[in-house]
Amino acid sequence: MSKEWPLWEVFIRGQHGLSHRHVGSLHAPDAEMAIKNARDVYTRRNEGVSIWVVEAQHIAASSPEEKGPLYEPSNSKVYRHPTFFDIPEEVGHM
Amino acid sequence: MYAQMITAEASDEDPKLLEEFQARIDRDEKIEPKDWMPMAYRKTLIRQIGQHAHSEVVGQLPEGNWITRAPTLERKAILLAKVQDEAGHGLYLYSAAETLGVSRDELVELLHEGKMKYSSIFNYPTLNWADIGAVGWLVDGAAIVNQVALQRTSYGPYSRAMIRICKEESFHARQGYHAIMQMAFGTPAQKAMAQDAVNRLWFPAIMMFGPSDSESVHSEQSMTWKIKVRSNDDLRQQFVDQTVPQIEYLGLDLPDPGIKWNEERGHYDYSDPDWSEFFNVIKGKGPCNVDRLNDRTNAWEDGAWVRDGLLAHGRKKAAARTAAE
């Protein structure tokens, strides 16, 4: 069995109420240590108020080869953007 | 995995894929871990990012040497914070390298076996407190010039690591300059120490950018792939141009009589360092090569029982949790 500590991905919520954001990874023997290490490595300058860690092997990711078919459906639906619709100026801000 | 990659041959790569890859680079698209990439691109990155990571970690040694002997409690706290940052920088970079299919432990082993290098600058000793100031100012200053350029490197994880590191690195250079400033404006004896540190570290610092472009083995392909974005000479010139006024402000003598403003070029001229010294240090014949590697290996081996114990504890807890479900 490998003696290398598992790899964890670290997500941090910044000060201003935004979502947790991926900031990097680290090795740790368990979740508790991963959070402590993340605190030491990724929040040394008040970068965050909340930390999530997840073992890298549990993350499922889309594959780059599927990029075309995966995102194509949104290309053909320009009406999803508000600028698709011309609204008369007289109506005011909408 | 790494061993397999070293032996893999690049010659049977699909020319069409190679062409598309280069087109993406030329469009300034970032290459991400799961994207197709040429084997040589992957190998070059592993070597470069790995060496960069090793440099951050080995770079802790010459500074750690002075933590217990810092002149004031404040300087000690600052130095501790800086050295802690370097450990973090090493981690960011090992993580970036790991996205290429090599593990951190493999990289560490390659370092310990002498099969990978780290920046030659850390094979010079830090003889006194002035050296600590000069290292922060000149060595980190030179590293910043290189790393700011690398923020635009083509490999996404490497670029992101550089952005993060650059944010933290200017603290390093400024605290070093501040420490030297206090000495340069202090007693004649302190000023002499500052001068001596600058004299000794100047040439090793400008060697950090590597040999001249015409002699650098890795430059051309790395530039085409935007692994490197600016040439060694170009970066070195920028460092010289920004550092000379900083030395003058301190009232110290320039460490190289060849430094002269060149009106025509709009840059400072400077003397070439002694490149035979550089290659000697790279080959392991610098003043501290043996000590540095011994210190790293001992730290790794002495810490093995802690790593193993924590891993065993982590696995036991995970097993207990599974059993309870």
Coordinates of C-alpha atoms in Angstrom, one line a residue:
Chain A
M1 CA 0.0 0.0 0.0
S2 CA 1.3 3.5 -0.9
K3 CA 2.8 5.4 1.9
E4 CA 2.0 8.7 0.3
W5 CA -0.6 10.9 2.0
P6 CA -3.7 11.3 -0.2
L7 CA -4.3 14.4 -2.2
W8 CA -7.0 16.8 -1.2
E9 CA -8.5 19.7 -3.1
V10 CA -9.1 22.9 -1.1
F11 CA -12.0 25.3 -1.4
I12 CA -12.2 28.6 0.5
R13 CA -14.9 31.1 1.0
G14 CA -13.6 34.6 1.0
Q15 CA -14.7 37.4 3.3
H16 CA -17.4 38.8 1.1
G17 CA -20.1 36.2 1.1
L18 CA -19.1 34.6 -2.2
S19 CA -19.2 30.8 -2.9
H20 CA -16.3 28.6 -1.9
R21 CA -13.7 28.7 -4.6
H22 CA -11.0 26.2 -5.5
V23 CA -7.6 27.5 -4.4
G24 CA -5.3 24.6 -4.7
S25 CA -4.4 21.2 -3.3
L26 CA -2.4 19.5 -0.6
H27 CA -1.5 16.2 0.9
A28 CA -2.8 15.1 4.3
P29 CA -3.4 11.9 6.1
D30 CA -7.1 12.7 6.9
A31 CA -9.7 15.4 6.6
E32 CA -9.0 17.0 9.9
M33 CA -5.3 17.4 9.1
A34 CA -6.3 18.5 5.6
I35 CA -8.3 21.4 7.0
K36 CA -5.5 22.4 9.4
N37 CA -2.9 22.3 6.6
A38 CA -5.3 24.3 4.3
R39 CA -5.6 26.9 7.1
D40 CA -1.7 27.1 7.2
V41 CA -1.2 27.2 3.5
Y42 CA -4.1 29.0 2.0
T43 CA -5.3 31.5 4.6
R44 CA -2.1 33.0 5.9
R45 CA -3.3 36.5 4.9
N46 CA -7.0 36.5 5.8
E47 CA -8.0 35.0 2.5
G48 CA -11.0 33.1 3.9
V49 CA -13.6 32.5 6.5
S50 CA -14.5 28.9 5.6
I51 CA -12.7 25.9 4.3
W52 CA -13.9 22.8 2.4
V53 CA -11.6 19.9 1.6
V54 CA -12.4 16.9 -0.5
E55 CA -10.2 14.0 -1.5
A56 CA -9.1 14.5 -5.1
Q57 CA -10.1 11.0 -6.0
H58 CA -13.7 11.7 -5.2
I59 CA -14.0 14.5 -7.8
A60 CA -15.6 13.7 -11.1
A61 CA -14.8 16.0 -13.9
S62 CA -16.0 16.5 -17.5
S63 CA -13.5 15.6 -20.1
P64 CA -11.9 18.2 -22.5
E65 CA -12.8 16.0 -25.5
E66 CA -16.5 16.4 -24.8
K67 CA -16.2 20.2 -24.7
G68 CA -18.0 20.6 -28.1
P69 CA -21.1 18.4 -27.6
L70 CA -21.3 19.3 -23.9
Y71 CA -21.7 23.0 -24.3
E72 CA -23.1 23.1 -27.8
P73 CA -26.8 23.3 -26.6
S74 CA -26.2 26.7 -25.1
N75 CA -24.6 28.2 -28.3
S76 CA -27.9 28.0 -30.3
K77 CA -30.0 29.6 -27.6
V78 CA -29.1 33.3 -27.8
Y79 CA -32.6 34.2 -26.6
R80 CA -31.4 33.2 -23.1
H81 CA -29.5 36.5 -22.9
P82 CA -31.5 39.6 -22.0
T83 CA -29.9 41.6 -24.8
F84 CA -31.7 39.4 -27.4
F85 CA -34.8 41.5 -26.8
D86 CA -35.2 45.1 -27.9
I87 CA -37.3 47.0 -25.5
P88 CA -38.5 50.6 -26.5
E89 CA -36.7 53.3 -24.6
E90 CA -40.0 54.8 -23.5
V91 CA -40.6 51.8 -21.3
G92 CA -37.7 52.8 -19.1
H93 CA -35.1 50.5 -17.5
M94 CA -36.0 46.8 -17.5
Chain B
M1 CA 4.5 6.8 -13.9
Y2 CA 7.3 9.3 -14.2
A3 CA 9.8 6.6 -15.0
Q4 CA 7.5 5.4 -17.8
M5 CA 7.2 8.9 -19.2
I6 CA 10.9 9.4 -19.3
T7 CA 11.3 6.4 -21.5
A8 CA 8.3 7.1 -23.7
E9 CA 9.2 8.2 -27.2
A10 CA 7.6 11.3 -28.6
S11 CA 8.3 10.5 -32.2
D12 CA 5.0 8.7 -32.8
E13 CA 2.8 11.7 -31.8
D14 CA 0.1 12.6 -34.3
P15 CA 1.3 15.7 -36.3
K16 CA -2.2 16.9 -36.5
L17 CA -2.6 16.9 -32.7
L18 CA 0.8 18.7 -32.4
E19 CA -0.3 21.3 -34.8
E20 CA -3.6 21.9 -33.0
F21 CA -1.7 22.1 -29.7
Q22 CA 0.7 24.8 -31.1
A23 CA -2.3 26.7 -32.4
R24 CA -3.9 26.8 -29.0
I25 CA -0.6 28.0 -27.5
D26 CA -0.4 30.7 -30.2
R27 CA -3.9 31.8 -29.3
D28 CA -2.8 32.2 -25.7
E29 CA -5.2 29.5 -24.5
K30 CA -4.1 27.9 -21.2
I31 CA -3.4 24.2 -21.4
E32 CA -5.1 22.3 -18.6
P33 CA -4.2 19.0 -16.9
K34 CA -6.6 16.7 -18.8
D35 CA -5.9 18.3 -22.2
W36 CA -3.8 16.5 -24.8
M37 CA -0.2 17.7 -24.7
P38 CA 3.1 16.5 -26.4
M39 CA 5.2 14.2 -24.2
A40 CA 8.1 16.6 -24.4
Y41 CA 5.9 19.5 -23.2
R42 CA 4.9 17.4 -20.2
K43 CA 8.4 16.3 -19.4
T44 CA 9.8 19.8 -19.7
L45 CA 7.1 21.1 -17.4
I46 CA 7.7 18.4 -14.8
R47 CA 11.4 19.2 -14.8
Q48 CA 10.9 23.0 -14.6
I49 CA 8.1 23.0 -12.1
G50 CA 9.8 20.3 -10.0
Q51 CA 13.0 22.2 -9.9
H52 CA 11.1 25.3 -9.0
A53 CA 9.4 23.5 -6.2
H54 CA 12.7 22.1 -4.9
S55 CA 14.2 25.6 -5.0
E56 CA 11.4 26.9 -2.7
V57 CA 12.0 24.1 -0.2
V58 CA 15.8 24.1 -0.3
G59 CA 15.7 27.9 -0.2
Q60 CA 14.3 27.6 3.4
L61 CA 17.7 26.3 4.6
P62 CA 20.0 29.3 4.2
E63 CA 17.3 31.5 5.9
G64 CA 16.3 29.0 8.5
N65 CA 20.0 29.1 9.6
W66 CA 19.3 32.6 11.0
I67 CA 15.9 32.2 12.6
T68 CA 17.3 31.5 16.1
R69 CA 19.9 34.3 15.7
A70 CA 17.7 37.2 14.3
P71 CA 18.7 40.5 15.9
T72 CA 15.3 41.3 17.3
L73 CA 12.0 39.5 18.1
E74 CA 10.3 41.4 15.3
R75 CA 12.9 40.4 12.7
K76 CA 12.6 36.8 13.9
A77 CA 8.8 36.8 13.5
I78 CA 9.2 38.3 10.0
L79 CA 11.8 35.8 9.0
L80 CA 9.7 32.9 10.3
A81 CA 6.7 34.2 8.3
K82 CA 8.9 34.4 5.2
V83 CA 10.3 30.9 5.6
Q84 CA 6.8 29.6 6.2
D85 CA 5.7 31.2 2.9
E86 CA 8.5 29.4 1.1
A87 CA 7.1 26.1 2.3
G88 CA 3.8 27.1 0.9
H89 CA 5.3 28.1 -2.4
G90 CA 7.0 24.7 -2.6
L91 CA 3.6 23.1 -2.0
Y92 CA 1.8 25.1 -4.7
L93 CA 4.4 24.1 -7.2
Y94 CA 4.5 20.4 -6.2
S95 CA 0.7 20.4 -6.6
A96 CA 1.1 22.0 -10.1
A97 CA 3.6 19.3 -11.0
E98 CA 1.4 16.6 -9.7
T99 CA -1.3 17.5 -12.2
L100 CA 1.1 16.3 -14.9
G101 CA 1.1 12.7 -13.6
V102 CA 4.1 12.6 -11.2
S103 CA 3.7 12.4 -7.5
R104 CA 5.3 14.7 -4.9
D105 CA 7.1 11.8 -3.3
E106 CA 8.6 10.8 -6.6
L107 CA 9.9 14.3 -7.1
V108 CA 11.3 14.5 -3.6
E109 CA 13.1 11.1 -4.2
L110 CA 14.5 12.3 -7.5
L111 CA 15.9 15.4 -5.7
H112 CA 17.4 13.3 -2.9
E113 CA 19.0 10.9 -5.5
G114 CA 20.6 14.0 -7.1
K115 CA 18.6 13.4 -10.3
M116 CA 16.8 16.7 -10.1
K117 CA 18.2 20.2 -9.4
Y118 CA 17.3 23.3 -7.5
S119 CA 18.3 26.9 -8.0
S120 CA 22.1 27.2 -7.7
I121 CA 21.8 30.3 -5.5
F122 CA 20.9 28.2 -2.5
N123 CA 24.3 26.5 -2.6
Y124 CA 25.9 29.7 -1.2
P125 CA 26.1 30.2 2.5
T126 CA 24.4 32.9 4.6
L127 CA 27.4 34.0 6.7
N128 CA 25.8 36.8 8.8
W129 CA 22.6 38.8 9.3
A130 CA 23.3 41.1 6.4
D131 CA 23.1 38.1 4.1
I132 CA 19.5 37.5 5.2
G133 CA 18.5 41.0 4.2
A134 CA 20.4 40.7 0.9
V135 CA 18.9 37.3 0.2
G136 CA 15.3 38.7 0.6
W137 CA 16.1 41.8 -1.4
L138 CA 18.3 40.4 -4.2
V139 CA 17.4 36.7 -4.4
D140 CA 13.7 37.0 -4.0
G141 CA 13.9 40.2 -6.1
A142 CA 15.4 38.2 -8.9
A143 CA 12.9 35.4 -8.4
I144 CA 10.0 37.9 -8.6
V145 CA 11.2 39.2 -12.0
N146 CA 11.2 35.6 -13.3
Q147 CA 7.9 34.7 -11.7
V148 CA 6.0 37.7 -12.8
A149 CA 6.9 36.7 -16.4
L150 CA 5.8 33.1 -15.7
Q151 CA 2.3 34.2 -14.6
R152 CA 1.7 34.2 -18.4
T153 CA 3.1 30.7 -18.9
S154 CA 0.9 28.4 -21.1
Y155 CA 0.2 25.7 -18.5
G156 CA -2.8 26.6 -16.4
P157 CA -1.8 25.1 -13.0
Y158 CA 1.7 26.6 -13.2
S159 CA 0.4 30.0 -14.2
R160 CA -2.0 30.0 -11.2
A161 CA 0.7 28.9 -8.8
M162 CA 2.8 31.8 -10.1
I163 CA 0.0 34.3 -9.6
R164 CA -0.4 33.2 -6.0
I165 CA 3.3 33.2 -5.3
C166 CA 3.8 36.6 -6.8
K167 CA 1.2 38.0 -4.5
E168 CA 3.2 36.8 -1.5
E169 CA 6.6 37.4 -2.8
S170 CA 6.9 41.2 -2.7
F171 CA 6.7 41.0 1.1
H172 CA 9.9 38.9 0.9
A173 CA 11.8 41.4 -1.2
R174 CA 10.6 44.4 0.8
Q175 CA 11.4 43.0 4.2
G176 CA 14.9 42.1 2.9
Y177 CA 15.5 45.6 1.6
H178 CA 14.1 47.1 4.8
A179 CA 16.6 45.0 6.8
I180 CA 19.5 46.1 4.6
M181 CA 18.4 49.7 4.7
Q182 CA 18.7 49.7 8.5
M183 CA 22.2 48.4 8.2
A184 CA 23.3 50.7 5.4
F185 CA 22.1 53.7 7.3
G186 CA 23.5 52.3 10.6
T187 CA 27.0 52.3 12.1
P188 CA 30.0 52.1 9.7
A189 CA 30.5 48.5 10.8
Q190 CA 26.9 47.7 9.9
K191 CA 27.2 49.5 6.6
A192 CA 30.4 47.5 5.8
M193 CA 28.5 44.3 6.5
A194 CA 25.7 45.3 4.1
Q195 CA 28.3 46.2 1.4
D196 CA 30.0 42.8 1.9
A197 CA 26.7 40.9 1.5
V198 CA 25.8 42.8 -1.7
N199 CA 29.3 42.2 -3.1
R200 CA 29.2 38.5 -2.5
L201 CA 25.6 37.9 -3.6
W202 CA 25.4 40.1 -6.7
F203 CA 26.9 37.7 -9.2
P204 CA 25.1 34.6 -7.8
A205 CA 21.9 36.6 -8.0
I206 CA 22.2 37.6 -11.6
M207 CA 23.2 34.0 -12.4
M208 CA 19.8 32.9 -11.2
F209 CA 18.3 33.8 -14.6
G210 CA 20.5 31.1 -16.2
P211 CA 23.1 31.2 -18.9
S212 CA 22.8 33.6 -21.8
D213 CA 20.1 32.7 -24.3
S214 CA 22.7 31.6 -26.9
E215 CA 24.0 28.9 -24.6
S216 CA 20.8 27.8 -22.8
V217 CA 19.9 24.3 -23.8
H218 CA 16.2 24.5 -23.1
S219 CA 15.3 28.0 -24.2
E220 CA 14.0 27.8 -27.8
Q221 CA 11.4 25.0 -27.6
S222 CA 10.2 26.3 -24.2
M223 CA 9.7 29.8 -25.7
T224 CA 7.7 28.3 -28.6
W225 CA 5.5 26.4 -26.2
K226 CA 5.3 29.5 -23.9
I227 CA 6.6 27.5 -21.0
K228 CA 9.0 30.3 -20.8
V229 CA 7.8 33.7 -21.9
R230 CA 10.8 35.9 -21.7
S231 CA 14.5 35.1 -22.4
N232 CA 17.1 34.8 -19.7
D233 CA 19.0 37.8 -20.8
D234 CA 15.9 39.9 -21.0
L235 CA 14.9 39.1 -17.5
R236 CA 18.4 39.6 -16.2
Q237 CA 18.5 43.0 -17.8
Q238 CA 15.3 44.0 -16.1
F239 CA 16.6 42.9 -12.7
V240 CA 19.8 44.9 -13.2
D241 CA 17.9 48.0 -14.2
Q242 CA 15.6 47.9 -11.3
T243 CA 18.2 47.0 -8.7
V244 CA 21.0 49.5 -9.5
P245 CA 19.0 52.5 -8.2
Q246 CA 18.1 50.5 -5.1
I247 CA 21.8 50.0 -4.4
E248 CA 22.5 53.6 -5.0
Y249 CA 19.8 54.8 -2.7
L250 CA 21.5 52.8 0.1
G251 CA 24.7 54.7 -0.5
L252 CA 26.5 51.4 -1.2
D253 CA 29.1 50.9 -3.9
L254 CA 28.0 49.0 -6.9
P255 CA 29.2 45.4 -6.7
D256 CA 30.4 45.4 -10.3
P257 CA 32.7 48.1 -11.8
G258 CA 31.1 47.2 -15.2
I259 CA 27.8 48.7 -14.3
K260 CA 27.2 51.8 -16.3
W261 CA 24.1 53.5 -17.7
N262 CA 24.0 53.1 -21.5
E263 CA 22.1 56.0 -23.0
E264 CA 21.9 54.4 -26.4
R265 CA 20.3 51.1 -25.1
G266 CA 18.3 52.7 -22.4
H267 CA 19.6 50.1 -20.0
Y268 CA 22.5 49.5 -17.6
D269 CA 25.5 47.7 -18.9
Y270 CA 26.9 45.1 -16.6
S271 CA 29.7 42.5 -16.5
D272 CA 29.0 38.9 -17.2
P273 CA 29.2 36.7 -14.2
D274 CA 31.8 33.9 -14.2
W275 CA 29.8 31.2 -15.8
S276 CA 32.3 28.5 -15.0
E277 CA 31.5 29.1 -11.4
F278 CA 27.8 28.7 -12.2
F279 CA 28.3 25.4 -14.0
N280 CA 30.5 24.2 -11.1
V281 CA 27.9 24.9 -8.6
I282 CA 25.2 23.2 -10.7
K283 CA 27.5 20.1 -10.9
G284 CA 27.5 20.0 -7.1
K285 CA 30.8 21.8 -6.4
G286 CA 29.3 24.9 -4.8
P287 CA 30.1 25.8 -1.2
C288 CA 27.0 24.2 0.4
N289 CA 25.7 21.6 -2.1
V290 CA 26.5 18.6 0.1
D291 CA 25.1 20.3 3.3
R292 CA 21.8 21.3 1.6
L293 CA 21.1 17.9 0.2
N294 CA 22.1 16.2 3.5
D295 CA 19.7 18.5 5.4
R296 CA 16.9 17.7 3.0
T297 CA 17.4 14.0 3.1
N298 CA 17.7 13.9 6.9
A299 CA 14.6 16.0 7.4
W300 CA 12.7 13.6 5.0
E301 CA 14.1 10.4 6.7
D302 CA 13.7 11.7 10.3
G303 CA 10.1 12.7 9.6
A304 CA 9.2 9.3 8.0
W305 CA 7.8 7.8 11.3
V306 CA 5.5 10.9 11.8
R307 CA 4.2 10.6 8.2
D308 CA 3.6 6.9 8.6
G309 CA 2.0 7.2 12.0
L310 CA -0.4 9.9 10.8
L311 CA -1.3 7.9 7.7
A312 CA -2.0 4.8 9.8
H313 CA -4.1 6.8 12.2
G314 CA -6.1 8.4 9.3
R315 CA -6.8 4.9 7.8
K316 CA -7.8 3.5 11.1
K317 CA -10.3 6.3 11.6
A318 CA -11.7 5.9 8.1
A319 CA -12.1 2.2 8.6
A320 CA -13.9 2.7 11.9
R321 CA -16.3 5.1 10.2
T322 CA -17.0 2.7 7.4
A323 CA -17.7 -0.1 10.0
A324 CA -20.1 2.1 11.9
E325 CA -22.2 2.9 8.8

